[in-house]
mmCIF file of C-alpha atoms in Angstrom:
data_model
loop_
_atom_site.group_PDB
_atom_site.id
_atom_site.type_symbol
_atom_site.label_atom_id
_atom_site.label_comp_id
_atom_site.label_asym_id
_atom_site.label_seq_id
_atom_site.Cartn_x
_atom_site.Cartn_y
_atom_site.Cartn_z
ATOM 1 C CA ALA A 91 94.121 -10.065 -29.408
ATOM 2 C CA ARG A 92 91.076 -12.195 -31.004
ATOM 3 C CA THR A 93 89.901 -11.758 -34.362
ATOM 4 C CA ARG A 94 86.117 -12.121 -34.507
ATOM 5 C CA LEU A 95 84.533 -13.321 -37.349
ATOM 6 C CA LYS A 96 81.098 -11.540 -37.558
ATOM 7 C CA THR A 97 78.632 -14.113 -38.522
ATOM 8 C CA ALA A 98 75.985 -12.363 -36.892
ATOM 9 C CA ASP A 99 76.482 -9.706 -39.834
ATOM 10 C CA LEU A 100 75.106 -12.307 -42.345
ATOM 11 C CA ASP A 101 71.808 -11.259 -44.035
ATOM 12 C CA GLY A 102 69.477 -13.944 -41.378
ATOM 13 C CA LEU A 103 66.695 -13.865 -44.410
ATOM 14 C CA ILE A 104 68.870 -15.460 -47.088
ATOM 15 C CA HIS A 105 71.008 -17.613 -44.692
ATOM 16 C CA SER A 106 68.046 -19.884 -43.924
ATOM 17 C CA ARG A 107 69.188 -23.011 -45.938
ATOM 18 C CA MET A 108 65.685 -23.320 -48.029
ATOM 19 C CA ARG A 109 65.922 -19.282 -49.013
ATOM 20 C CA LEU A 110 69.643 -19.399 -49.620
ATOM 21 C CA GLY A 111 68.526 -22.458 -52.386
ATOM 22 C CA ILE A 112 65.748 -20.167 -53.754
ATOM 23 C CA VAL A 113 67.805 -17.176 -54.294
ATOM 24 C CA SER A 114 70.373 -18.768 -55.757
ATOM 25 C CA ALA A 115 68.370 -20.843 -57.840
ATOM 26 C CA LEU A 116 66.836 -17.450 -59.131
ATOM 27 C CA ALA A 117 70.225 -15.926 -59.246
ATOM 28 C CA VAL A 118 71.198 -18.541 -62.504
ATOM 29 C CA ASN A 119 67.620 -18.593 -63.847
ATOM 30 C CA ASP A 120 65.640 -15.776 -65.642
ATOM 31 C CA SER A 121 62.607 -17.021 -63.607
ATOM 32 C CA LEU A 122 61.127 -20.452 -62.400
ATOM 33 C CA SER A 123 57.755 -21.566 -61.587
ATOM 34 C CA PHE A 124 56.128 -23.159 -58.325
ATOM 35 C CA THR A 125 57.182 -26.526 -59.475
ATOM 36 C CA GLU A 126 60.353 -26.030 -60.786
ATOM 37 C CA LEU A 127 61.439 -24.688 -57.321
ATOM 38 C CA LYS A 128 59.611 -27.783 -55.462
ATOM 39 C CA GLU A 129 61.433 -30.237 -57.699
ATOM 40 C CA LEU A 130 64.808 -28.358 -57.280
ATOM 41 C CA LEU A 131 65.072 -27.926 -54.022
ATOM 42 C CA GLU A 132 63.284 -31.028 -53.322
ATOM 43 C CA THR A 133 60.859 -30.234 -51.016
ATOM 44 C CA SER A 134 57.473 -29.815 -50.057
ATOM 45 C CA ASP A 135 54.301 -27.200 -51.596
ATOM 46 C CA GLY A 136 54.400 -25.457 -47.827
ATOM 47 C CA ASN A 137 58.231 -25.075 -47.742
ATOM 48 C CA VAL A 138 58.410 -23.505 -50.959
ATOM 49 C CA SER A 139 55.195 -21.596 -50.276
ATOM 50 C CA VAL A 140 56.322 -19.972 -47.068
ATOM 51 C CA HIS A 141 59.910 -19.303 -48.028
ATOM 52 C CA THR A 142 59.013 -17.694 -50.994
ATOM 53 C CA ARG A 143 56.633 -15.508 -49.432
ATOM 54 C CA ARG A 144 59.252 -14.212 -46.692
ATOM 55 C CA LEU A 145 61.573 -13.281 -49.841
ATOM 56 C CA GLU A 146 58.411 -11.783 -51.614
ATOM 57 C CA GLU A 147 57.759 -9.513 -48.488
ATOM 58 C CA ALA A 148 61.330 -8.549 -47.900
ATOM 59 C CA GLY A 149 61.508 -7.176 -51.853
ATOM 60 C CA TYR A 150 63.906 -9.914 -52.714
ATOM 61 C CA VAL A 151 61.651 -12.302 -55.216
ATOM 62 C CA ASP A 152 58.834 -11.073 -57.583
ATOM 63 C CA CYS A 153 56.203 -13.439 -57.693
ATOM 64 C CA THR A 154 53.535 -13.427 -60.942
ATOM 65 C CA LYS A 155 50.256 -15.580 -60.697
ATOM 66 C CA SER A 156 48.292 -16.467 -63.619
ATOM 67 C CA PHE A 157 46.022 -19.368 -65.080
ATOM 68 C CA SER A 158 46.455 -21.622 -67.926
ATOM 69 C CA GLY A 159 43.085 -22.590 -68.135
ATOM 70 C CA ARG A 160 41.884 -23.386 -64.862
ATOM 71 C CA VAL A 161 45.430 -24.468 -63.697
ATOM 72 C CA PRO A 162 47.185 -21.986 -61.681
ATOM 73 C CA HIS A 163 50.645 -20.923 -62.555
ATOM 74 C CA THR A 164 53.093 -19.096 -60.072
ATOM 75 C CA GLU A 165 56.234 -17.741 -61.449
ATOM 76 C CA TYR A 166 59.358 -16.245 -59.498
ATOM 77 C CA ARG A 167 62.328 -13.942 -60.542
ATOM 78 C CA LEU A 168 64.812 -12.607 -58.240
ATOM 79 C CA THR A 169 64.615 -8.745 -58.043
ATOM 80 C CA PRO A 170 67.703 -6.285 -58.339
ATOM 81 C CA ALA A 171 67.518 -5.678 -54.306
ATOM 82 C CA GLY A 172 67.044 -9.772 -53.971
ATOM 83 C CA ARG A 173 70.138 -9.829 -56.423
ATOM 84 C CA ARG A 174 72.380 -6.974 -54.331
ATOM 85 C CA ALA A 175 71.466 -8.904 -51.049
ATOM 86 C CA LEU A 176 72.851 -12.315 -52.275
ATOM 87 C CA ASP A 177 76.087 -10.610 -53.884
ATOM 88 C CA GLU A 178 76.241 -8.894 -50.299
ATOM 89 C CA TYR A 179 75.894 -12.003 -48.585
ATOM 90 C CA LEU A 180 78.177 -14.144 -50.469
ATOM 91 C CA ASN A 181 80.874 -11.276 -50.065
ATOM 92 C CA HIS A 182 80.299 -11.497 -46.324
ATOM 93 C CA LEU A 183 80.837 -15.087 -46.631
ATOM 94 C CA GLU A 184 83.824 -14.776 -48.800
ATOM 95 C CA ALA A 185 85.518 -12.506 -46.239
ATOM 96 C CA ILE A 186 84.739 -14.680 -43.561
ATOM 97 C CA ILE A 187 86.231 -18.046 -45.378
ATOM 98 C CA GLY A 188 89.430 -16.000 -46.182
ATOM 99 C CA ARG A 189 89.649 -14.830 -42.419
ATOM 100 C CA VAL A 190 89.459 -18.542 -41.456
ATOM 101 C CA ARG A 191 91.956 -19.761 -44.252
ATOM 102 C CA GLU A 192 94.567 -17.282 -43.372
ATOM 103 C CA SER A 193 94.569 -18.650 -39.342
#
């Protein structure tokens, strides 16, 4: 009998390379600004904007917008739901890796 590796069960929202980078970066930092995420992930404004919005819509990331004078400042934090989703994703990935290593 074949053993199925349930990669289809991985959280598709987090599984995207850019979104995984965002939630991972936020998991090890209390918060990160838009600019910090952009520099850390070496990506464009558009990528940060699109992917953080998807994570925010899912409730995985909180976004706070403010101004310093006339300069906009956007700050992101991982929510408890985002932390749980990342933990579940990593646990599932570890289980898949364990099955592969056993064979």
